[in-house]
PDB file of C-alpha atoms and ligand atoms in Angstrom:
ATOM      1  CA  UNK A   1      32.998  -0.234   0.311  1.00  0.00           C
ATOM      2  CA  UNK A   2      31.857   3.332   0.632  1.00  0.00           C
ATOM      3  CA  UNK A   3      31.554   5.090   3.619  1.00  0.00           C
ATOM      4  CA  UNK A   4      28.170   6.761   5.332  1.00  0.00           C
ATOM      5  CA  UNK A   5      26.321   8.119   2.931  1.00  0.00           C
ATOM      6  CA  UNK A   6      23.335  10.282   4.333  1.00  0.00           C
ATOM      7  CA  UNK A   7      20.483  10.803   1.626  1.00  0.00           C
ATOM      8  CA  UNK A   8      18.502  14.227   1.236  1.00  0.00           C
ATOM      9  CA  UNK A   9      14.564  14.045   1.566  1.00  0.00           C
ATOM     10  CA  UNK A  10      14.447  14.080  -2.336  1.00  0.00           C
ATOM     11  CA  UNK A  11      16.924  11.459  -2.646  1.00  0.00           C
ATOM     12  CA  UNK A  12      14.896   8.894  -0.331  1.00  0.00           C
ATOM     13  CA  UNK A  13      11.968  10.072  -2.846  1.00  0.00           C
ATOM     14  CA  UNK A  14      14.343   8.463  -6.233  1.00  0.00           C
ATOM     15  CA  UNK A  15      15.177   5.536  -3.836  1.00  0.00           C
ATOM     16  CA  UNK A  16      11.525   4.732  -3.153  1.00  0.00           C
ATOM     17  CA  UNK A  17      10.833   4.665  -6.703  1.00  0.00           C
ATOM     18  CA  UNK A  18      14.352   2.027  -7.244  1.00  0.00           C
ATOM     19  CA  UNK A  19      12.953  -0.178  -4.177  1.00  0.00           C
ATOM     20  CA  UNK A  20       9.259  -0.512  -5.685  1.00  0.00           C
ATOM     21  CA  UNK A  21      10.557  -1.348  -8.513  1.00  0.00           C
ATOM     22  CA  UNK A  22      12.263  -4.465  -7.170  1.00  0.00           C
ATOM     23  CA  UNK A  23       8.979  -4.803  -4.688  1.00  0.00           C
ATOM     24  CA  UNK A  24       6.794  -4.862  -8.011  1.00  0.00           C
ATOM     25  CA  UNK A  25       9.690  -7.122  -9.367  1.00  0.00           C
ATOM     26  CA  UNK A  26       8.920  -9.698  -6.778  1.00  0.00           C
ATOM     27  CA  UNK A  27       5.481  -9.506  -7.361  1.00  0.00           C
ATOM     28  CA  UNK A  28       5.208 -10.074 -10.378  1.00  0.00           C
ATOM     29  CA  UNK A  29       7.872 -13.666  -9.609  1.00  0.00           C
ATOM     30  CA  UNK A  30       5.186 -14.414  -7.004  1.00  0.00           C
ATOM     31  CA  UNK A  31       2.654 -15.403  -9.247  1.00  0.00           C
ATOM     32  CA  UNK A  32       5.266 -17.664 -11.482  1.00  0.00           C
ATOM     33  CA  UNK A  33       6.681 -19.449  -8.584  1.00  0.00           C
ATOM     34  CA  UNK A  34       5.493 -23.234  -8.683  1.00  0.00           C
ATOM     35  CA  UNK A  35       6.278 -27.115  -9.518  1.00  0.00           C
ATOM     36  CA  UNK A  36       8.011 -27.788 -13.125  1.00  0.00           C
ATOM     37  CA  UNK A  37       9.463 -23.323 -13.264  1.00  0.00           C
ATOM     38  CA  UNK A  38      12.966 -22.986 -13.532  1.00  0.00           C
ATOM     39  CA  UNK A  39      15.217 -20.387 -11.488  1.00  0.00           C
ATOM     40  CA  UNK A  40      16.668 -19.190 -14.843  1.00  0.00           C
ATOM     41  CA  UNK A  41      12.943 -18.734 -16.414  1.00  0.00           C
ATOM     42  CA  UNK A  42      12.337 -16.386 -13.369  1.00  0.00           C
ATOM     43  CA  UNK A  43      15.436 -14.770 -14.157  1.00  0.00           C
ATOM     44  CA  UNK A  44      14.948 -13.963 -17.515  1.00  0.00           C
ATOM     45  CA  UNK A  45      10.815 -12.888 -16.690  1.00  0.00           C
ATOM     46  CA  UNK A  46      12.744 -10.233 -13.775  1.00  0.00           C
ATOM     47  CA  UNK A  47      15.098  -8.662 -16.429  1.00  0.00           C
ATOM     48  CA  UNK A  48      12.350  -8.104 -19.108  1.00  0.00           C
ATOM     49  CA  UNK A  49      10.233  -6.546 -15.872  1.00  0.00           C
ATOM     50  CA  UNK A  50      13.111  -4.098 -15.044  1.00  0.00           C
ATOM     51  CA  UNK A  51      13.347  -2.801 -17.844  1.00  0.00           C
ATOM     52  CA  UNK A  52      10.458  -2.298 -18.868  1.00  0.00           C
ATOM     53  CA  UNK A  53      10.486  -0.282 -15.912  1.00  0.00           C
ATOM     54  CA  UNK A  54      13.097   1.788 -17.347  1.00  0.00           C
ATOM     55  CA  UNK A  55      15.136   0.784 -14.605  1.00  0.00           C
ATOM     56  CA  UNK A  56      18.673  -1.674 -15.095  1.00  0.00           C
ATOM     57  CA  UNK A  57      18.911  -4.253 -13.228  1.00  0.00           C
ATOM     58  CA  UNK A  58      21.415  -3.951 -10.597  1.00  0.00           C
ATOM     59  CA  UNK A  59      23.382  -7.464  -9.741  1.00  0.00           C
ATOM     60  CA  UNK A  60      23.556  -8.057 -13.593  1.00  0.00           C
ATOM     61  CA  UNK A  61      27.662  -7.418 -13.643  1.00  0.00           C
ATOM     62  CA  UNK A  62      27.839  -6.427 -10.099  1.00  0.00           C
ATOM     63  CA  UNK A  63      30.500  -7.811  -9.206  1.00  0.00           C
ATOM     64  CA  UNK A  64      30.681 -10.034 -12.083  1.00  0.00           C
ATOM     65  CA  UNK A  65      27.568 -11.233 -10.809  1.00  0.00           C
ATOM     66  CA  UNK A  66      25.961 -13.143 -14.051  1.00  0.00           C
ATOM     67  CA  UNK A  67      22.175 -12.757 -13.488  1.00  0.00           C
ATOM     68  CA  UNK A  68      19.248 -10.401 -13.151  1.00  0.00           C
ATOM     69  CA  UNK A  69      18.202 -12.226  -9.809  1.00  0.00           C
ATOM     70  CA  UNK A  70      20.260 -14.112  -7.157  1.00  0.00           C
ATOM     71  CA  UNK A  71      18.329 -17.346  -6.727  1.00  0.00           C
ATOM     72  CA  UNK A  72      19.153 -19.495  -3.450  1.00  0.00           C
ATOM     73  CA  UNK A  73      17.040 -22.685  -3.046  1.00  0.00           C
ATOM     74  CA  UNK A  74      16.433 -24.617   0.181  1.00  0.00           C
ATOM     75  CA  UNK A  75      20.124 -24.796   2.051  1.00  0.00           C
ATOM     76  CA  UNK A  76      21.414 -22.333  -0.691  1.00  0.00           C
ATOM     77  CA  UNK A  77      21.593 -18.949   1.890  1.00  0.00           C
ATOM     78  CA  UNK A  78      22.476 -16.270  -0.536  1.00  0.00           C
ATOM     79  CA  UNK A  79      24.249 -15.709  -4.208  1.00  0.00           C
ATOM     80  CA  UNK A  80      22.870 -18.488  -5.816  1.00  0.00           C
ATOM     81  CA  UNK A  81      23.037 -18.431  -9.457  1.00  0.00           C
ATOM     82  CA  UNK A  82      19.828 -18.930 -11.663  1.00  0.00           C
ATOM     83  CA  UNK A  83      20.054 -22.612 -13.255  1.00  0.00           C
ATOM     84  CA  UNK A  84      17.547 -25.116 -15.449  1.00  0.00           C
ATOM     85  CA  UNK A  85      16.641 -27.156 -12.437  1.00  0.00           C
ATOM     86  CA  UNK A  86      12.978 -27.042 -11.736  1.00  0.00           C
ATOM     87  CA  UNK A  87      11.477 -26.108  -8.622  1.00  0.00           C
ATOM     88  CA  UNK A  88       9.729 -28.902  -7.221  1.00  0.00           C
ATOM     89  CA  UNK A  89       6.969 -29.258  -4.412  1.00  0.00           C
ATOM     90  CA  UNK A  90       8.507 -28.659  -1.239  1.00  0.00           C
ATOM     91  CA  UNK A  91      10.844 -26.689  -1.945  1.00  0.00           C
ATOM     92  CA  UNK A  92      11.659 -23.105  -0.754  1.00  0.00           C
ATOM     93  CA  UNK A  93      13.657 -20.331  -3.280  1.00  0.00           C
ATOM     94  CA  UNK A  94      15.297 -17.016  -1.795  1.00  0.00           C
ATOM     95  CA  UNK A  95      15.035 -14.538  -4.041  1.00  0.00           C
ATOM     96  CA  UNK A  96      16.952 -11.542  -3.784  1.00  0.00           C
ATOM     97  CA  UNK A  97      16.846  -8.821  -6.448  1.00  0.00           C
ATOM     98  CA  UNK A  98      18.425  -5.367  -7.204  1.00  0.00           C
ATOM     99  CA  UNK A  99      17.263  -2.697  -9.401  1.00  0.00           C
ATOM    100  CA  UNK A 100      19.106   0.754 -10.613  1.00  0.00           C
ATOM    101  CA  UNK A 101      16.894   3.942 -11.640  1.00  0.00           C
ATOM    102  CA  UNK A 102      17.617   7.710 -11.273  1.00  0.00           C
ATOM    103  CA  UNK A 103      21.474   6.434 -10.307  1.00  0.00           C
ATOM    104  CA  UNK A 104      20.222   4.995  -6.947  1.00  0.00           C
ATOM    105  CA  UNK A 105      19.956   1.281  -6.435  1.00  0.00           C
ATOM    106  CA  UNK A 106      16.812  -0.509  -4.671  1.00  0.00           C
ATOM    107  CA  UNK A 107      17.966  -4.454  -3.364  1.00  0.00           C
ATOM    108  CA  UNK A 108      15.109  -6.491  -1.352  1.00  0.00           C
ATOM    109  CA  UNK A 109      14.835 -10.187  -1.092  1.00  0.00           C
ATOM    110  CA  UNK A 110      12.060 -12.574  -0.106  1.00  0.00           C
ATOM    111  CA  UNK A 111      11.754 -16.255   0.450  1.00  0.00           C
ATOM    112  CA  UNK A 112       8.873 -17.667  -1.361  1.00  0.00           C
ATOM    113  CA  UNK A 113       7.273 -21.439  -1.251  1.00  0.00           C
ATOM    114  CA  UNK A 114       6.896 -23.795  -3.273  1.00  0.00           C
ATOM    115  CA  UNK A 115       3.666 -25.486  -3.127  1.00  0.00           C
ATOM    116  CA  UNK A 116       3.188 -26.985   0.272  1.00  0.00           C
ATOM    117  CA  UNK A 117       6.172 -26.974   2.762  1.00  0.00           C
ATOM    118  CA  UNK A 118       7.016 -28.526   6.173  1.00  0.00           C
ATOM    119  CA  UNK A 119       5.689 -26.680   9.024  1.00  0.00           C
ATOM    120  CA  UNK A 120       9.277 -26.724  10.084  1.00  0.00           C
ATOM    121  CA  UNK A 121      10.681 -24.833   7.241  1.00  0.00           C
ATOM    122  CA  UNK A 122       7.309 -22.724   7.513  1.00  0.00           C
ATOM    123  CA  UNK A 123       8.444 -21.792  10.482  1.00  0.00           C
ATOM    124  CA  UNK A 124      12.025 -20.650   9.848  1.00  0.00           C
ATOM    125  CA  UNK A 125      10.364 -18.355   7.047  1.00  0.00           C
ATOM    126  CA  UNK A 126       7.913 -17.079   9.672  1.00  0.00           C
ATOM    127  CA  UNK A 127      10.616 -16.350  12.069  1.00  0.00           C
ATOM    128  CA  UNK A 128      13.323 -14.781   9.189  1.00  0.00           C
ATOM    129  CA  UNK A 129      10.519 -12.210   8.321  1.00  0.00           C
ATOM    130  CA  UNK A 130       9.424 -11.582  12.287  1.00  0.00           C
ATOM    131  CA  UNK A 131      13.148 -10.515  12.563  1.00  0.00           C
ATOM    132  CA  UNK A 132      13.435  -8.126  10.117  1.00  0.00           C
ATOM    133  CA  UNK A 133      10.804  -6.537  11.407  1.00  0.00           C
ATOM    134  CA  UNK A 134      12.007  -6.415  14.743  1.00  0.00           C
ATOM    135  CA  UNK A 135      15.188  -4.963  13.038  1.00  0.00           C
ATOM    136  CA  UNK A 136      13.181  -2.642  11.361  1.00  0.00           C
ATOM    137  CA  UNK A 137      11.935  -1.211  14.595  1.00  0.00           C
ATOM    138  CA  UNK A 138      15.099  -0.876  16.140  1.00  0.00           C
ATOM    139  CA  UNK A 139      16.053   1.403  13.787  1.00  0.00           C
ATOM    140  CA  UNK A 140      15.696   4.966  15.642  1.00  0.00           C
ATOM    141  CA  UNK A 141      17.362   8.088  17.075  1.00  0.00           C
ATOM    142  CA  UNK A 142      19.021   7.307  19.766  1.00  0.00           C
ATOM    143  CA  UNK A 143      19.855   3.603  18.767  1.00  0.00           C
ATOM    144  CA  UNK A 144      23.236   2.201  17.638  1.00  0.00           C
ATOM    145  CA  UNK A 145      23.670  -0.476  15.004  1.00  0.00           C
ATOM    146  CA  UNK A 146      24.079  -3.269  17.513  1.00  0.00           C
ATOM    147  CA  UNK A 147      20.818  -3.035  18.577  1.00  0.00           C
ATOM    148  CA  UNK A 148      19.002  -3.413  15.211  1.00  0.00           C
ATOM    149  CA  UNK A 149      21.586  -6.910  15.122  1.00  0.00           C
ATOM    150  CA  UNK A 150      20.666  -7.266  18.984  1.00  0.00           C
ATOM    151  CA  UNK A 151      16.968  -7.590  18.118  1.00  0.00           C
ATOM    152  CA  UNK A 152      17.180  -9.553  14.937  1.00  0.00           C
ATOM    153  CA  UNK A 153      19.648 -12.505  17.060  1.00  0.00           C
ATOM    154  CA  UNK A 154      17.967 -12.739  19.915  1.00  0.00           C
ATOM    155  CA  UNK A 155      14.152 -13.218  17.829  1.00  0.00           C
ATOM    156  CA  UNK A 156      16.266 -16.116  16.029  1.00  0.00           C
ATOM    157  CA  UNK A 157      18.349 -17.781  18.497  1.00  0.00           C
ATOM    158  CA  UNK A 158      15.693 -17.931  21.069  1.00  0.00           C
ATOM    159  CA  UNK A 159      13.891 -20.483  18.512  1.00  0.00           C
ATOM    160  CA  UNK A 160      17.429 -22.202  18.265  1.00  0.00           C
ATOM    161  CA  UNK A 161      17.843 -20.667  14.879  1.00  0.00           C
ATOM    162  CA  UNK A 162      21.413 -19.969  13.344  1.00  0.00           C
ATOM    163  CA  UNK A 163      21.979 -16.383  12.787  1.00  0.00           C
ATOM    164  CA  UNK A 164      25.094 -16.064   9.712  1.00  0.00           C
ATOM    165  CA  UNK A 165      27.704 -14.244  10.677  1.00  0.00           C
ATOM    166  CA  UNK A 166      30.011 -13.622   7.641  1.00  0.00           C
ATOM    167  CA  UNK A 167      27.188 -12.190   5.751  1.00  0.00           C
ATOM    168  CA  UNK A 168      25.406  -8.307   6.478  1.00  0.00           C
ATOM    169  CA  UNK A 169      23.285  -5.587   5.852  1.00  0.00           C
ATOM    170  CA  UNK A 170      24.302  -2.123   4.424  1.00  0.00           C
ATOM    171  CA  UNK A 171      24.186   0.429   3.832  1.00  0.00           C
ATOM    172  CA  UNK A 172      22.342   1.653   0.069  1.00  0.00           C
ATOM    173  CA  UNK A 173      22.499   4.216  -2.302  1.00  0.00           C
ATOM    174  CA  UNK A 174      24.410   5.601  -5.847  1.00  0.00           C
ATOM    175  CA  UNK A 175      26.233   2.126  -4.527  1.00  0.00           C
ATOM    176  CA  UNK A 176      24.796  -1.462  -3.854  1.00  0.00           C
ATOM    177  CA  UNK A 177      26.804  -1.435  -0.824  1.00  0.00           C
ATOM    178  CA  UNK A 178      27.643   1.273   1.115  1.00  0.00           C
ATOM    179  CA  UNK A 179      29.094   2.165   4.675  1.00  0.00           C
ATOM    180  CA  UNK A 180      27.734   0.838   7.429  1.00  0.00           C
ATOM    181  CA  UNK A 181      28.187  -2.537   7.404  1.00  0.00           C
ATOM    182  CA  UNK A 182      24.763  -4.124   9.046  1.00  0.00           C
ATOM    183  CA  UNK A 183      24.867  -7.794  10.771  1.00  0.00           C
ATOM    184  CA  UNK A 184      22.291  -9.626  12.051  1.00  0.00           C
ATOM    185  CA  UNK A 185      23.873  -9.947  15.365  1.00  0.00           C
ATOM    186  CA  UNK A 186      25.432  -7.637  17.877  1.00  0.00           C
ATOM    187  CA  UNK A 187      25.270  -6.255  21.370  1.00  0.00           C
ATOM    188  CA  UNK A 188      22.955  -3.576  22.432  1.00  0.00           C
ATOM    189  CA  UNK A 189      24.433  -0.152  22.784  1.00  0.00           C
ATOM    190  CA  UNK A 190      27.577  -0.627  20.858  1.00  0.00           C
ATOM    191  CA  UNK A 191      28.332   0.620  17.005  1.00  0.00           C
ATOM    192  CA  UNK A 192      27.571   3.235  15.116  1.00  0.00           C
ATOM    193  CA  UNK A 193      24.605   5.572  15.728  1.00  0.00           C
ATOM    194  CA  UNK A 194      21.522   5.815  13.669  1.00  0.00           C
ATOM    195  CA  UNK A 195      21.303   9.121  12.209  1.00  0.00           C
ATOM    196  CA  UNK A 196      18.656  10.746  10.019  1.00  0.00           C
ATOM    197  CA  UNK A 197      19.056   9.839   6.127  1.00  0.00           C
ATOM    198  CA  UNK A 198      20.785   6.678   6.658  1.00  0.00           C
ATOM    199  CA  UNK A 199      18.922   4.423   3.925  1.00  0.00           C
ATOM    200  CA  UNK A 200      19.665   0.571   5.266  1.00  0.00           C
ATOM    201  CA  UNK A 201      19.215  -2.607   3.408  1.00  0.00           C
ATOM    202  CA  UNK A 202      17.823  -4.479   6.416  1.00  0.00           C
ATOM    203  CA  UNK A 203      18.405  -8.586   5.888  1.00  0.00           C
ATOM    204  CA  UNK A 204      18.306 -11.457   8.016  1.00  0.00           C
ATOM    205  CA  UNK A 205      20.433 -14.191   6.697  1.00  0.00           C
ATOM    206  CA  UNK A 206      18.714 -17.229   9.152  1.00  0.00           C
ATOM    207  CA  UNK A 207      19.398 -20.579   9.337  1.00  0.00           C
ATOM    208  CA  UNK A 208      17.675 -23.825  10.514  1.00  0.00           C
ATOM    209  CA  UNK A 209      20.634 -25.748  12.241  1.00  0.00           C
ATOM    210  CA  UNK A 210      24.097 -24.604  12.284  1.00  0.00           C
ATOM    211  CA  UNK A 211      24.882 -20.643  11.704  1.00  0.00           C
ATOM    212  CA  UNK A 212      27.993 -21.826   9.768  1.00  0.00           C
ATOM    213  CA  UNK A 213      28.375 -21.678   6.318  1.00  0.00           C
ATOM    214  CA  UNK A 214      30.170 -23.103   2.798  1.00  0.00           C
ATOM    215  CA  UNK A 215      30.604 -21.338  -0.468  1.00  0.00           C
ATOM    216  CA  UNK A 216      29.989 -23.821  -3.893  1.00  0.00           C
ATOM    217  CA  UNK A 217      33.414 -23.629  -6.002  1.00  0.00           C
ATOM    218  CA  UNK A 218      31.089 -21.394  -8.578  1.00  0.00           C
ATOM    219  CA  UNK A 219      32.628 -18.480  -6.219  1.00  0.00           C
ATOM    220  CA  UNK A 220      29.382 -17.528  -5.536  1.00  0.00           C
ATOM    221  CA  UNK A 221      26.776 -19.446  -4.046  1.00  0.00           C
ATOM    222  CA  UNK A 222      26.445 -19.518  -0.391  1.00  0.00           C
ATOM    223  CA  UNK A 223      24.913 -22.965   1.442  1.00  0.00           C
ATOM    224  CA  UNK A 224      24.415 -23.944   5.335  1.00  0.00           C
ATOM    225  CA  UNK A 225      26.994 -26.249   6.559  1.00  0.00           C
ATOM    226  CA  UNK A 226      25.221 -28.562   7.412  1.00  0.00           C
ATOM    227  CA  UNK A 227      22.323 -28.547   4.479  1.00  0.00           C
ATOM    228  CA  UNK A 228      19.727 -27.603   6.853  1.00  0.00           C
ATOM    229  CA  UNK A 229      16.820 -24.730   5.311  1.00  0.00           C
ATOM    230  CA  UNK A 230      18.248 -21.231   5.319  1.00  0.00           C
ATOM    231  CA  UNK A 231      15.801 -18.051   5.100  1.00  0.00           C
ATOM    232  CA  UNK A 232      16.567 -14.248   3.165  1.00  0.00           C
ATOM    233  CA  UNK A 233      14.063 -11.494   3.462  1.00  0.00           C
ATOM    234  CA  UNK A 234      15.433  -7.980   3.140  1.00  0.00           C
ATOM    235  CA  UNK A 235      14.072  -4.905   2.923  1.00  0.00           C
ATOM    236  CA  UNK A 236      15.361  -1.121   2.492  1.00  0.00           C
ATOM    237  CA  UNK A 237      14.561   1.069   5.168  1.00  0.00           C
ATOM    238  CA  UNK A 238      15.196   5.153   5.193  1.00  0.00           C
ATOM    239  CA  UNK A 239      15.571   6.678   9.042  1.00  0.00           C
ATOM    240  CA  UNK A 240      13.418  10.108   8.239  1.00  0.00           C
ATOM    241  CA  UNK A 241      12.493  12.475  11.636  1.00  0.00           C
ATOM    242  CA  UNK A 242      14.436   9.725  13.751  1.00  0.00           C
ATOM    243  CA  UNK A 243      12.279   7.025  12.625  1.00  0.00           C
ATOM    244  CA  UNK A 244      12.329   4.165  10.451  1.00  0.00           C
ATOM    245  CA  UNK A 245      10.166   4.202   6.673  1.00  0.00           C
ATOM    246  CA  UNK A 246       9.946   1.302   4.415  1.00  0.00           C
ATOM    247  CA  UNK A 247      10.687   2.075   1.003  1.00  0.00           C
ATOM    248  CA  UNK A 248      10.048  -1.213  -0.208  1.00  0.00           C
ATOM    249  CA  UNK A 249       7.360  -2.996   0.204  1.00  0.00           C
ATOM    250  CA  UNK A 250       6.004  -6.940   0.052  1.00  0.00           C
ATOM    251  CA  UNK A 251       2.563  -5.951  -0.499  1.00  0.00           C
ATOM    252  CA  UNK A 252       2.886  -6.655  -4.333  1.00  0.00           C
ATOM    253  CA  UNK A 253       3.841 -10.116  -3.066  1.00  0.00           C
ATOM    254  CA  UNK A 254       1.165 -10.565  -0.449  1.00  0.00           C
ATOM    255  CA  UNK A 255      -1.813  -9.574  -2.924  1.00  0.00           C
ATOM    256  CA  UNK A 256      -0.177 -12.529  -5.705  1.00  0.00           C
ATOM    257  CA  UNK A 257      -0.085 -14.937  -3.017  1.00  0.00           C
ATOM    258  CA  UNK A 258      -4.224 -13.772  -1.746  1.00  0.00           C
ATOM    259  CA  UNK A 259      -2.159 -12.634   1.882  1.00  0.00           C
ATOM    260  CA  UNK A 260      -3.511 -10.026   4.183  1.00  0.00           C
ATOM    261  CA  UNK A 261      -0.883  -8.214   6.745  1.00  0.00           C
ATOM    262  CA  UNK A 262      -0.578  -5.034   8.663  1.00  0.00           C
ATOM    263  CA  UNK A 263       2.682  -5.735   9.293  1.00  0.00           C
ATOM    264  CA  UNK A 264       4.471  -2.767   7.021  1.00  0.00           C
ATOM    265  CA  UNK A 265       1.963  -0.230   8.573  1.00  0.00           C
ATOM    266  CA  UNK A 266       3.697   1.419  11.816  1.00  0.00           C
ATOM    267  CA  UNK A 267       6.872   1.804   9.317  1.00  0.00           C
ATOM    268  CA  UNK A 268       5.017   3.745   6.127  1.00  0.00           C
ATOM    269  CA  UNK A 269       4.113   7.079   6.207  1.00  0.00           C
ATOM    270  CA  UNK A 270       3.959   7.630   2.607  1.00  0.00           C
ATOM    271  CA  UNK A 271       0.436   6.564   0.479  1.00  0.00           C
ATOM    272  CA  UNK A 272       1.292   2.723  -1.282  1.00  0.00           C
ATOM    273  CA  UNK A 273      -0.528   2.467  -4.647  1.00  0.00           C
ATOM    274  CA  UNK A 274      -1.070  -1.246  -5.508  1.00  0.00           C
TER     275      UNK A 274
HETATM  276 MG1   MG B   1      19.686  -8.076  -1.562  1.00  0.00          MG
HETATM  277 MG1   MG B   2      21.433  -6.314   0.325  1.00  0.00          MG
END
C-alpha cells in the first residue's frame, strides 16, 4: 500500500466529482433494491451507470476483484461477490462501490433494506451509520487516527456491537488504498496525526454478535463468525482548513428512499446539487 498521500485543493475538487459519482451510483441502486432483484442485476445496472458517467468503475479487476459492485448480504461483512440469488424480504445487502474519473478513485458503501426488517437489525444499521459519523467528526487538527477509531468503537461496543478488527479504512486517492491505514478501533491520542489534505475513506465494518470473522473459500467474501447481521457504510472524507468535508454524499440515497436528514450538514461546505 502507498504511503500518505496529501491532495491539493484542486485535487479534492476531481475527487468530489469520483465520490458523487459512486453517491449518484448508489442512488440510482436505491430505487432497484427489493423482493425477487438479484445482486448481479444490480451489478450489471452500476456498471452501465459508471460509465455512462464517463467514469470506470474501480473494483472491476482491482485486485482481481470480478464485479462492478461488492455485494455483502445479511452476515456477509464485506467483498461479497454479486450472484443470481434474489433478495428476499427481510433481508439486508451492503453495498460498497468504487468509481475511477480524472485518475482519482471515489469508494463509499451503504447498507440498504430490503422491504421490512427486524428492529434488531434496524438497529445495527442505525448504529453503523451513527458511527461513521462520529468518526467523521473526529477527524480534525489536532486529532490522531486513534481517535477517529476511538469514537467509532466506543458508539458500537457500548450497544454490545462487534467492531471488526482485521478490516480498515484508508486512505484514497490515484490509489484505492492508500497510506494510512484507518480501523474502526483504537485508543485516543495515539497514531498518526490528521493533517490538512488527507482524503480518508471513513468505514465502519459493525457487527451484531461476535467481532470475529470467516472468509468463504471464493477468497473473497467476508462473513461474521457466528452468522449474526453485519453493517458497511463508508464514506470519503477530505480534512480542508483542519476540518473534516464530505465528498460523498447519501443524499441521492435518502431522496430514492423519501428520507429527510441533516445529518451531512456540519461536514459540507461546498453547494450539493440533487
Ligand atoms: Mg468501499
Ligand atoms: Mg474503502
Amino acid at each position: 500500500m502507498a504511503g500518505i498521500i496529501l491532495k491539493t485543493r484542486e485535487e479534492i475538487e476531481l475527487m468530489r466529482e469520483s465520490a458523487l459519482i459512486v453517491s449518484k451510483t448508489l442512488g440510482m441502486l436505491a430505487s432497484e433494491i427489493k423482493p425477487g432483484v438479484t445482486t448481479l442485476k444490480l451489478d450489471a445496472l452500476a456498471y452501465d451507470f459508471i460509465k455512462d458517467h464517463d467514469a470506470e468503475p474501480g473494483f472491476l479487476g482491482l485486485y482481481d476483484f470480478p464485479n462492478t459492485l461488492c455485494m455483502s448480504p445479511n452476515s456477509q461483512v464485506v467483498h461479497g461477490i454479486p450472484n443470481n440469488t434474489p433478495l428476499v424480504e427481510g433481508d439486508v445487502i451492503s453495498i460498497d462501490c468504487g468509481a475511477l474519473k480524472n485518475g482519482f478513485y471515489g469508494d463509499h458503501a451503504y447498507t440498504f433494506a430490503v422491504g421490512e426488517i427486524p428492529k434488531a437489525t434496524a438497529k445495527l444499521l442505525q448504529i453503523t451509520k451513527e458511527s461513521l459519523y462520529e468518526g467523521i467528526k473526529a477527524f480534525k487538527r489536532g486529532n490522531r487516527i486513534g481517535d477517529m477509531g476511538y469514537a467509532i468503537q466506543n458508539h458500537c461496543e457500548k450497544e454490545g456491537y462487534g467492531v471488526v478488527r482485521e478490516l480498515v479504512g484508508h486512505g484514497l486517492g490515484t490509489t484505492m488504498h492508500e497510506g494510512p491505514e484507518v480501523p474502526n478501533y483504537g485508543k485516543r491520542g495515539r497514531g498518526k496525526l490528521f493533517l490538512d489534505g488527507m482524503v480518508l475513506a471513513i468505514e465502519p465494518m459493525i457487527n451484531m454478535g461476535t467481532h470475529r470473522i470467516k472468509q468463504l473459500n471464493d477468497g473473497w467474501t467476508i462473513l461474521t463468525a457466528d452468522g449474526k447481521p453485519s453493517a458497511h457504510f463508508e464514506h470519503d472524507v477530505a480534512l480542508i482548513d483542519g476540518k473534516p468535508e464530505l465528498l460523498s454524499t447519501f443524499e441521492f440515497i435518502y431522496k430514492a428512499l423519501g428520507i429527510t436528514s441533516d445529518e451531512e450538514i456540519p461536514y459540507r461546505n461546498h453547494p450539493l446539487v440533487l
